[in-house]
Amino acid sequence: SQQGEEDPQALSIQEGENATMNCSYKTSINNLQWYRQNSGRGLVHLILIRSNEREKHSGRLRVTLDTSKKSSSLLITASRAADTASYFCATSKAAGNKLTFGGGTRVLVKP
Amino acid sequence: GAGVSQSPRYKVAKRGQDVALRCDPISGHVSLFWYQQALGQGPEFLTYFQNEAQLDKSGLPSDRFFAERPEGSVSTLKIQRTQQEDSAVYLCASSTTGTSGGNEQFFGPGTRLTVL
């Protein structure tokens, strides 16, 4: 069974717009990570945020974490067609431990 | 620097056949994970190795699934008497030993198993 849920399940935007997706989880965590998966390919790590952090940036990515609400959001600014992919959040109860993934958000960026 | 590699990339098996899926982790990575990803779903944890020790196999769905990593490097996931519900993509990931800094995992391209 999966730890969390992602919302929306699918998102379609125009190139240049921002994309926001949310992730909710159920139990206490050590860290939360976001991964991207292009069609038919493996997962690529995007960003990790620890449970004692509230916000983190990496390039065009911004991640927030609210442990009181057990939720996280991923914002992709100024989207590009190459950002078209599925995005998954994954939680870990301890550093070095297994990941529990959400169901993913499928993002389509139209040129 | 090579990433995680998996073979075969695609495998078609007849129901009842045994299959073996191979994972070559990044050199020097202590931790190795196997996940199963059904179509349209997120990956689900199967099992975890630290070096050659299998520390967690709680995600293996049945005793038909068996994984090993005898020398602490290459790992093999074996599925005996395959069933149609075993059809999925099997992902392998490796990482350095977890520290207080977290645990980014590096994923291979996966093996897509189809059981007819």
mmCIF file of N, CA, C and O in Angstrom, chain B residues 22-113:
data_model
loop_
_atom_site.group_PDB
_atom_site.id
_atom_site.type_symbol
_atom_site.label_atom_id
_atom_site.label_comp_id
_atom_site.label_asym_id
_atom_site.label_seq_id
_atom_site.Cartn_x
_atom_site.Cartn_y
_atom_site.Cartn_z
ATOM 1 N N ARG B 22 18.279 -8.860 -13.049
ATOM 2 C CA ARG B 22 19.594 -8.491 -12.508
ATOM 3 C C ARG B 22 19.691 -6.984 -12.314
ATOM 4 O O ARG B 22 19.168 -6.201 -13.109
ATOM 5 N N CYS B 23 20.410 -6.615 -11.263
ATOM 6 C CA CYS B 23 20.677 -5.196 -10.984
ATOM 7 C C CYS B 23 22.158 -5.008 -10.684
ATOM 8 O O CYS B 23 22.716 -5.695 -9.813
ATOM 9 N N ASP B 24 22.772 -4.062 -11.396
ATOM 10 C CA ASP B 24 24.150 -3.650 -11.121
ATOM 11 C C ASP B 24 24.105 -2.256 -10.512
ATOM 12 O O ASP B 24 23.852 -1.279 -11.228
ATOM 13 N N PRO B 25 24.366 -2.132 -9.218
ATOM 14 C CA PRO B 25 24.271 -0.811 -8.594
ATOM 15 C C PRO B 25 25.483 0.043 -8.923
ATOM 16 O O PRO B 25 26.452 -0.426 -9.539
ATOM 17 N N ILE B 26 25.422 1.289 -8.515
ATOM 18 C CA ILE B 26 26.578 2.169 -8.665
ATOM 19 C C ILE B 26 27.701 1.640 -7.775
ATOM 20 O O ILE B 26 27.468 1.273 -6.617
ATOM 21 N N SER B 27 28.901 1.600 -8.328
ATOM 22 C CA SER B 27 30.042 1.046 -7.599
ATOM 23 C C SER B 27 30.239 1.755 -6.272
ATOM 24 O O SER B 27 30.244 2.988 -6.200
ATOM 25 N N GLY B 28 30.354 0.968 -5.222
ATOM 26 C CA GLY B 28 30.595 1.537 -3.903
ATOM 27 C C GLY B 28 29.338 1.839 -3.106
ATOM 28 O O GLY B 28 29.426 2.146 -1.912
ATOM 29 N N HIS B 29 28.182 1.745 -3.748
ATOM 30 C CA HIS B 29 26.943 2.001 -3.014
ATOM 31 C C HIS B 29 26.628 0.810 -2.111
ATOM 32 O O HIS B 29 26.555 -0.326 -2.557
ATOM 33 N N VAL B 30 26.403 1.119 -0.859
ATOM 34 C CA VAL B 30 26.193 0.079 0.140
ATOM 35 C C VAL B 30 24.754 -0.447 0.105
ATOM 36 O O VAL B 30 24.507 -1.632 0.252
ATOM 37 N N SER B 31 23.814 0.450 -0.095
ATOM 38 C CA SER B 31 22.404 0.083 -0.008
ATOM 39 C C SER B 31 21.829 -0.201 -1.384
ATOM 40 O O SER B 31 22.130 0.494 -2.355
ATOM 41 N N LEU B 32 20.981 -1.219 -1.441
ATOM 42 C CA LEU B 32 20.318 -1.586 -2.690
ATOM 43 C C LEU B 32 18.866 -1.923 -2.395
ATOM 44 O O LEU B 32 18.561 -2.640 -1.432
ATOM 45 N N PHE B 33 17.995 -1.380 -3.224
ATOM 46 C CA PHE B 33 16.550 -1.533 -3.021
ATOM 47 C C PHE B 33 15.920 -2.100 -4.296
ATOM 48 O O PHE B 33 16.324 -1.760 -5.405
ATOM 49 N N TRP B 34 14.885 -2.890 -4.124
ATOM 50 C CA TRP B 34 14.031 -3.331 -5.231
ATOM 51 C C TRP B 34 12.617 -2.788 -5.004
ATOM 52 O O TRP B 34 12.090 -2.847 -3.876
ATOM 53 N N TYR B 35 12.023 -2.276 -6.091
ATOM 54 C CA TYR B 35 10.656 -1.778 -6.062
ATOM 55 C C TYR B 35 9.889 -2.408 -7.226
ATOM 56 O O TYR B 35 10.459 -2.740 -8.260
ATOM 57 N N GLN B 36 8.581 -2.489 -7.066
ATOM 58 C CA GLN B 36 7.693 -2.972 -8.117
ATOM 59 C C GLN B 36 6.750 -1.830 -8.492
ATOM 60 O O GLN B 36 6.153 -1.201 -7.605
ATOM 61 N N GLN B 37 6.631 -1.549 -9.781
ATOM 62 C CA GLN B 37 5.761 -0.467 -10.220
ATOM 63 C C GLN B 37 4.735 -0.989 -11.210
ATOM 64 O O GLN B 37 5.080 -1.354 -12.336
ATOM 65 N N ALA B 38 3.493 -1.010 -10.783
ATOM 66 C CA ALA B 38 2.404 -1.400 -11.673
ATOM 67 C C ALA B 38 2.058 -0.222 -12.582
ATOM 68 O O ALA B 38 2.357 0.933 -12.258
ATOM 69 N N LEU B 39 1.426 -0.519 -13.685
ATOM 70 C CA LEU B 39 1.106 0.507 -14.681
ATOM 71 C C LEU B 39 0.259 1.620 -14.065
ATOM 72 O O LEU B 39 -0.765 1.362 -13.427
ATOM 73 N N GLY B 40 0.720 2.848 -14.205
ATOM 74 C CA GLY B 40 -0.045 3.989 -13.713
ATOM 75 C C GLY B 40 0.031 4.218 -12.215
ATOM 76 O O GLY B 40 -0.678 5.071 -11.682
ATOM 77 N N GLN B 41 0.889 3.477 -11.535
ATOM 78 C CA GLN B 41 1.010 3.600 -10.088
ATOM 79 C C GLN B 41 2.419 4.049 -9.702
ATOM 80 O O GLN B 41 3.337 4.024 -10.514
ATOM 81 N N GLY B 42 2.570 4.420 -8.436
ATOM 82 C CA GLY B 42 3.902 4.698 -7.933
ATOM 83 C C GLY B 42 4.610 3.413 -7.564
ATOM 84 O O GLY B 42 3.975 2.380 -7.356
ATOM 85 N N PRO B 43 5.935 3.435 -7.482
ATOM 86 C CA PRO B 43 6.672 2.230 -7.093
ATOM 87 C C PRO B 43 6.323 1.794 -5.679
ATOM 88 O O PRO B 43 6.039 2.628 -4.817
ATOM 89 N N GLU B 44 6.368 0.482 -5.465
ATOM 90 C CA GLU B 44 6.155 -0.070 -4.129
ATOM 91 C C GLU B 44 7.368 -0.885 -3.719
ATOM 92 O O GLU B 44 7.886 -1.685 -4.496
ATOM 93 N N PHE B 45 7.785 -0.698 -2.489
ATOM 94 C CA PHE B 45 8.978 -1.339 -1.948
ATOM 95 C C PHE B 45 8.829 -2.852 -1.901
ATOM 96 O O PHE B 45 7.781 -3.386 -1.518
ATOM 97 N N LEU B 46 9.887 -3.542 -2.294
ATOM 98 C CA LEU B 46 9.932 -4.995 -2.191
ATOM 99 C C LEU B 46 10.921 -5.440 -1.110
ATOM 100 O O LEU B 46 10.554 -6.141 -0.170
ATOM 101 N N THR B 47 12.201 -5.043 -1.275
ATOM 102 C CA THR B 47 13.220 -5.547 -0.365
ATOM 103 C C THR B 47 14.441 -4.636 -0.380
ATOM 104 O O THR B 47 14.612 -3.829 -1.299
ATOM 105 N N TYR B 48 15.289 -4.759 0.658
ATOM 106 C CA TYR B 48 16.412 -3.851 0.863
ATOM 107 C C TYR B 48 17.627 -4.631 1.357
ATOM 108 O O TYR B 48 17.512 -5.489 2.235
ATOM 109 N N PHE B 49 18.774 -4.306 0.777
ATOM 110 C CA PHE B 49 20.047 -4.903 1.196
ATOM 111 C C PHE B 49 20.987 -3.809 1.677
ATOM 112 O O PHE B 49 21.056 -2.718 1.092
ATOM 113 N N GLN B 50 21.739 -4.125 2.686
ATOM 114 C CA GLN B 50 22.890 -3.323 3.056
ATOM 115 C C GLN B 50 24.093 -4.250 2.915
ATOM 116 O O GLN B 50 24.234 -5.216 3.671
ATOM 117 N N ASN B 51 24.932 -3.933 1.948
ATOM 118 C CA ASN B 51 25.972 -4.887 1.519
ATOM 119 C C ASN B 51 25.298 -6.205 1.152
ATOM 120 O O ASN B 51 24.346 -6.203 0.390
ATOM 121 N N GLU B 52 25.745 -7.306 1.696
ATOM 122 C CA GLU B 52 25.151 -8.592 1.308
ATOM 123 C C GLU B 52 23.974 -8.984 2.197
ATOM 124 O O GLU B 52 23.295 -9.980 1.930
ATOM 125 N N ALA B 53 23.725 -8.216 3.238
ATOM 126 C CA ALA B 53 22.672 -8.568 4.185
ATOM 127 C C ALA B 53 21.319 -8.026 3.731
ATOM 128 O O ALA B 53 21.172 -6.836 3.465
ATOM 129 N N GLN B 54 20.355 -8.919 3.691
ATOM 130 C CA GLN B 54 18.989 -8.512 3.354
ATOM 131 C C GLN B 54 18.302 -8.082 4.651
ATOM 132 O O GLN B 54 17.889 -8.921 5.455
ATOM 133 N N LEU B 55 18.187 -6.784 4.835
ATOM 134 C CA LEU B 55 17.702 -6.255 6.113
ATOM 135 C C LEU B 55 16.188 -6.112 6.167
ATOM 136 O O LEU B 55 15.624 -6.020 7.267
ATOM 137 N N ASP B 56 15.549 -6.058 5.035
ATOM 138 C CA ASP B 56 14.105 -5.856 5.027
ATOM 139 C C ASP B 56 13.545 -6.528 3.787
ATOM 140 O O ASP B 56 13.935 -6.167 2.680
ATOM 141 N N LYS B 57 12.681 -7.484 3.963
ATOM 142 C CA LYS B 57 12.014 -8.114 2.827
ATOM 143 C C LYS B 57 10.504 -8.093 3.020
ATOM 144 O O LYS B 57 9.777 -8.923 2.480
ATOM 145 N N SER B 58 10.054 -7.123 3.769
ATOM 146 C CA SER B 58 8.652 -7.039 4.136
ATOM 147 C C SER B 58 7.733 -6.771 2.944
ATOM 148 O O SER B 58 6.533 -7.044 3.012
ATOM 149 N N GLY B 59 8.270 -6.239 1.854
ATOM 150 C CA GLY B 59 7.438 -5.910 0.703
ATOM 151 C C GLY B 59 7.288 -7.026 -0.307
ATOM 152 O O GLY B 59 6.481 -6.907 -1.243
ATOM 153 N N LEU B 60 8.010 -8.095 -0.158
ATOM 154 C CA LEU B 60 7.894 -9.209 -1.102
ATOM 155 C C LEU B 60 6.473 -9.772 -1.015
ATOM 156 O O LEU B 60 6.029 -10.163 0.063
ATOM 157 N N PRO B 61 5.759 -9.852 -2.137
ATOM 158 C CA PRO B 61 4.331 -10.196 -2.078
ATOM 159 C C PRO B 61 4.036 -11.658 -1.768
ATOM 160 O O PRO B 61 2.937 -11.959 -1.299
ATOM 161 N N SER B 62 4.975 -12.523 -2.036
ATOM 162 C CA SER B 62 4.722 -13.932 -1.729
ATOM 163 C C SER B 62 6.053 -14.667 -1.656
ATOM 164 O O SER B 62 7.107 -14.099 -1.972
ATOM 165 N N ASP B 63 6.006 -15.919 -1.232
ATOM 166 C CA ASP B 63 7.249 -16.692 -1.144
ATOM 167 C C ASP B 63 7.752 -17.116 -2.513
ATOM 168 O O ASP B 63 8.774 -17.797 -2.616
ATOM 169 N N ARG B 64 7.064 -16.706 -3.568
ATOM 170 C CA ARG B 64 7.591 -16.959 -4.911
ATOM 171 C C ARG B 64 8.685 -15.958 -5.274
ATOM 172 O O ARG B 64 9.407 -16.158 -6.255
ATOM 173 N N PHE B 65 8.769 -14.886 -4.506
ATOM 174 C CA PHE B 65 9.747 -13.835 -4.762
ATOM 175 C C PHE B 65 10.950 -14.037 -3.838
ATOM 176 O O PHE B 65 10.789 -14.205 -2.623
ATOM 177 N N PHE B 66 12.128 -13.965 -4.443
ATOM 178 C CA PHE B 66 13.352 -14.182 -3.689
ATOM 179 C C PHE B 66 14.425 -13.239 -4.238
ATOM 180 O O PHE B 66 14.567 -13.089 -5.447
ATOM 181 N N ALA B 67 15.178 -12.594 -3.363
ATOM 182 C CA ALA B 67 16.243 -11.701 -3.813
ATOM 183 C C ALA B 67 17.534 -12.044 -3.096
ATOM 184 O O ALA B 67 17.518 -12.515 -1.956
ATOM 185 N N GLU B 68 18.632 -11.809 -3.775
ATOM 186 C CA GLU B 68 19.936 -12.059 -3.178
ATOM 187 C C GLU B 68 20.950 -11.043 -3.671
ATOM 188 O O GLU B 68 20.789 -10.458 -4.745
ATOM 189 N N ARG B 69 21.998 -10.903 -2.874
ATOM 190 C CA ARG B 69 23.109 -9.996 -3.207
ATOM 191 C C ARG B 69 24.358 -10.591 -2.558
ATOM 192 O O ARG B 69 24.898 -10.049 -1.604
ATOM 193 N N PRO B 70 24.795 -11.724 -3.044
ATOM 194 C CA PRO B 70 25.783 -12.557 -2.327
ATOM 195 C C PRO B 70 27.124 -11.892 -2.042
ATOM 196 O O PRO B 70 27.750 -12.211 -1.029
ATOM 197 N N GLU B 71 27.572 -10.988 -2.899
ATOM 198 C CA GLU B 71 28.886 -10.374 -2.684
ATOM 199 C C GLU B 71 28.765 -8.887 -2.393
ATOM 200 O O GLU B 71 29.754 -8.153 -2.466
ATOM 201 N N GLY B 72 27.553 -8.459 -2.096
ATOM 202 C CA GLY B 72 27.360 -7.066 -1.723
ATOM 203 C C GLY B 72 27.423 -6.092 -2.879
ATOM 204 O O GLY B 72 27.539 -4.881 -2.654
ATOM 205 N N SER B 73 27.310 -6.610 -4.100
ATOM 206 C CA SER B 73 27.318 -5.714 -5.259
ATOM 207 C C SER B 73 26.096 -6.015 -6.128
ATOM 208 O O SER B 73 25.009 -5.532 -5.836
ATOM 209 N N VAL B 74 26.259 -6.862 -7.140
ATOM 210 C CA VAL B 74 25.153 -7.229 -8.023
ATOM 211 C C VAL B 74 24.055 -7.929 -7.236
ATOM 212 O O VAL B 74 24.335 -8.713 -6.308
ATOM 213 N N SER B 75 22.812 -7.636 -7.611
ATOM 214 C CA SER B 75 21.677 -8.293 -6.953
ATOM 215 C C SER B 75 20.798 -8.944 -8.017
ATOM 216 O O SER B 75 20.713 -8.478 -9.154
ATOM 217 N N THR B 76 20.150 -10.018 -7.621
ATOM 218 C CA THR B 76 19.216 -10.715 -8.501
ATOM 219 C C THR B 76 17.876 -10.861 -7.783
ATOM 220 O O THR B 76 17.843 -11.273 -6.621
ATOM 221 N N LEU B 77 16.817 -10.507 -8.483
ATOM 222 C CA LEU B 77 15.462 -10.736 -8.000
ATOM 223 C C LEU B 77 14.890 -11.897 -8.803
ATOM 224 O O LEU B 77 14.853 -11.844 -10.033
ATOM 225 N N LYS B 78 14.503 -12.939 -8.112
ATOM 226 C CA LYS B 78 13.969 -14.121 -8.782
ATOM 227 C C LYS B 78 12.492 -14.275 -8.452
ATOM 228 O O LYS B 78 12.086 -14.122 -7.299
ATOM 229 N N ILE B 79 11.725 -14.568 -9.471
ATOM 230 C CA ILE B 79 10.302 -14.828 -9.282
ATOM 231 C C ILE B 79 10.023 -16.228 -9.805
ATOM 232 O O ILE B 79 10.273 -16.525 -10.979
ATOM 233 N N GLN B 80 9.521 -17.074 -8.942
ATOM 234 C CA GLN B 80 9.223 -18.447 -9.344
ATOM 235 C C GLN B 80 7.761 -18.579 -9.728
ATOM 236 O O GLN B 80 6.893 -17.864 -9.180
ATOM 237 N N ARG B 81 7.504 -19.456 -10.644
ATOM 238 C CA ARG B 81 6.116 -19.778 -11.051
ATOM 239 C C ARG B 81 5.322 -18.493 -11.280
ATOM 240 O O ARG B 81 4.319 -18.224 -10.630
ATOM 241 N N THR B 82 5.789 -17.692 -12.223
ATOM 242 C CA THR B 82 5.199 -16.372 -12.442
ATOM 243 C C THR B 82 3.703 -16.452 -12.696
ATOM 244 O O THR B 82 3.194 -17.401 -13.320
ATOM 245 N N GLN B 83 3.020 -15.422 -12.222
ATOM 246 C CA GLN B 83 1.579 -15.269 -12.410
ATOM 247 C C GLN B 83 1.328 -13.964 -13.156
ATOM 248 O O GLN B 83 2.182 -13.069 -13.183
ATOM 249 N N GLN B 84 0.153 -13.825 -13.726
ATOM 250 C CA GLN B 84 -0.160 -12.623 -14.503
ATOM 251 C C GLN B 84 -0.078 -11.368 -13.632
ATOM 252 O O GLN B 84 0.342 -10.306 -14.113
ATOM 253 N N GLU B 85 -0.419 -11.490 -12.370
ATOM 254 C CA GLU B 85 -0.371 -10.311 -11.491
ATOM 255 C C GLU B 85 1.057 -9.856 -11.189
ATOM 256 O O GLU B 85 1.261 -8.792 -10.597
ATOM 257 N N ASP B 86 2.038 -10.658 -11.589
ATOM 258 C CA ASP B 86 3.431 -10.248 -11.413
ATOM 259 C C ASP B 86 3.876 -9.271 -12.501
ATOM 260 O O ASP B 86 4.967 -8.685 -12.405
ATOM 261 N N SER B 87 3.065 -9.108 -13.529
ATOM 262 C CA SER B 87 3.408 -8.178 -14.609
ATOM 263 C C SER B 87 3.534 -6.771 -14.055
ATOM 264 O O SER B 87 2.599 -6.242 -13.443
ATOM 265 N N ALA B 88 4.693 -6.171 -14.269
ATOM 266 C CA ALA B 88 4.985 -4.849 -13.708
ATOM 267 C C ALA B 88 6.391 -4.455 -14.174
ATOM 268 O O ALA B 88 7.091 -5.237 -14.813
ATOM 269 N N VAL B 89 6.780 -3.245 -13.823
ATOM 270 C CA VAL B 89 8.174 -2.835 -13.994
ATOM 271 C C VAL B 89 8.875 -3.008 -12.647
ATOM 272 O O VAL B 89 8.370 -2.553 -11.612
ATOM 273 N N TYR B 90 10.012 -3.670 -12.683
ATOM 274 C CA TYR B 90 10.795 -3.896 -11.465
ATOM 275 C C TYR B 90 11.988 -2.957 -11.483
ATOM 276 O O TYR B 90 12.828 -3.002 -12.378
ATOM 277 N N LEU B 91 12.019 -2.079 -10.495
ATOM 278 C CA LEU B 91 13.041 -1.043 -10.405
ATOM 279 C C LEU B 91 14.044 -1.388 -9.317
ATOM 280 O O LEU B 91 13.678 -1.835 -8.236
ATOM 281 N N CYS B 92 15.292 -1.139 -9.632
ATOM 282 C CA CYS B 92 16.366 -1.302 -8.658
ATOM 283 C C CYS B 92 16.934 0.081 -8.367
ATOM 284 O O CYS B 92 17.021 0.931 -9.272
ATOM 285 N N ALA B 93 17.310 0.332 -7.132
ATOM 286 C CA ALA B 93 17.916 1.605 -6.756
ATOM 287 C C ALA B 93 19.069 1.342 -5.794
ATOM 288 O O ALA B 93 19.049 0.374 -5.029
ATOM 289 N N SER B 94 20.061 2.219 -5.840
ATOM 290 C CA SER B 94 21.159 2.097 -4.882
ATOM 291 C C SER B 94 21.431 3.450 -4.247
ATOM 292 O O SER B 94 21.060 4.496 -4.793
ATOM 293 N N SER B 95 22.032 3.408 -3.096
ATOM 294 C CA SER B 95 22.399 4.652 -2.426
ATOM 295 C C SER B 95 23.590 4.399 -1.517
ATOM 296 O O SER B 95 23.885 3.249 -1.164
ATOM 297 N N THR B 96 24.241 5.488 -1.148
ATOM 298 C CA THR B 96 25.308 5.379 -0.170
ATOM 299 C C THR B 96 24.667 5.122 1.186
ATOM 300 O O THR B 96 23.465 5.269 1.358
ATOM 301 N N THR B 97 25.456 4.729 2.128
ATOM 302 C CA THR B 97 24.914 4.478 3.456
ATOM 303 C C THR B 97 24.214 5.711 3.965
ATOM 304 O O THR B 97 24.715 6.808 3.821
ATOM 305 N N GLY B 98 23.058 5.543 4.545
ATOM 306 C CA GLY B 98 22.301 6.668 5.063
ATOM 307 C C GLY B 98 23.047 7.370 6.184
ATOM 308 O O GLY B 98 23.617 6.737 7.048
ATOM 309 N N THR B 99 23.039 8.657 6.123
ATOM 310 C CA THR B 99 23.639 9.452 7.192
ATOM 311 C C THR B 99 22.578 10.422 7.683
ATOM 312 O O THR B 99 21.438 10.374 7.269
ATOM 313 N N SER B 100 22.940 11.332 8.513
ATOM 314 C CA SER B 100 21.960 12.300 8.968
ATOM 315 C C SER B 100 21.462 13.167 7.827
ATOM 316 O O SER B 100 20.489 13.886 7.943
ATOM 317 N N GLY B 101 22.152 13.123 6.708
ATOM 318 C CA GLY B 101 21.791 13.972 5.577
ATOM 319 C C GLY B 101 20.677 13.453 4.710
ATOM 320 O O GLY B 101 20.237 14.129 3.809
ATOM 321 N N GLY B 102 20.211 12.251 4.910
ATOM 322 C CA GLY B 102 19.138 11.771 4.044
ATOM 323 C C GLY B 102 19.613 10.683 3.128
ATOM 324 O O GLY B 102 20.730 10.178 3.242
ATOM 325 N N ASN B 103 18.785 10.299 2.186
ATOM 326 C CA ASN B 103 19.094 9.108 1.420
ATOM 327 C C ASN B 103 18.562 9.191 0.009
ATOM 328 O O ASN B 103 17.599 8.532 -0.348
ATOM 329 N N GLU B 104 19.195 9.999 -0.834
ATOM 330 C CA GLU B 104 18.838 10.018 -2.246
ATOM 331 C C GLU B 104 19.110 8.656 -2.832
ATOM 332 O O GLU B 104 20.186 8.076 -2.618
ATOM 333 N N GLN B 105 18.161 8.131 -3.572
ATOM 334 C CA GLN B 105 18.324 6.847 -4.221
ATOM 335 C C GLN B 105 18.458 7.065 -5.729
ATOM 336 O O GLN B 105 17.763 7.888 -6.311
ATOM 337 N N PHE B 106 19.343 6.296 -6.334
ATOM 338 C CA PHE B 106 19.608 6.365 -7.761
ATOM 339 C C PHE B 106 18.974 5.134 -8.404
ATOM 340 O O PHE B 106 19.337 4.005 -8.064
ATOM 341 N N PHE B 107 18.066 5.383 -9.329
ATOM 342 C CA PHE B 107 17.279 4.294 -9.902
ATOM 343 C C PHE B 107 17.828 3.839 -11.251
ATOM 344 O O PHE B 107 18.315 4.655 -12.044
ATOM 345 N N GLY B 108 17.696 2.558 -11.499
ATOM 346 C CA GLY B 108 17.959 2.016 -12.816
ATOM 347 C C GLY B 108 16.755 2.205 -13.713
ATOM 348 O O GLY B 108 15.701 2.667 -13.266
ATOM 349 N N PRO B 109 16.874 1.809 -15.002
ATOM 350 C CA PRO B 109 15.784 2.008 -15.964
ATOM 351 C C PRO B 109 14.628 1.031 -15.778
ATOM 352 O O PRO B 109 13.554 1.233 -16.330
ATOM 353 N N GLY B 110 14.873 -0.016 -14.998
ATOM 354 C CA GLY B 110 13.804 -0.977 -14.749
ATOM 355 C C GLY B 110 13.789 -2.132 -15.727
ATOM 356 O O GLY B 110 14.349 -2.061 -16.828
ATOM 357 N N THR B 111 13.160 -3.214 -15.299
ATOM 358 C CA THR B 111 12.863 -4.358 -16.169
ATOM 359 C C THR B 111 11.352 -4.475 -16.259
ATOM 360 O O THR B 111 10.676 -4.600 -15.235
ATOM 361 N N ARG B 112 10.848 -4.409 -17.482
ATOM 362 C CA ARG B 112 9.398 -4.558 -17.679
ATOM 363 C C ARG B 112 9.092 -6.032 -17.879
ATOM 364 O O ARG B 112 9.511 -6.633 -18.869
ATOM 365 N N LEU B 113 8.397 -6.621 -16.923
ATOM 366 C CA LEU B 113 8.033 -8.039 -16.986
ATOM 367 C C LEU B 113 6.573 -8.169 -17.408
ATOM 368 O O LEU B 113 5.685 -7.558 -16.804
#
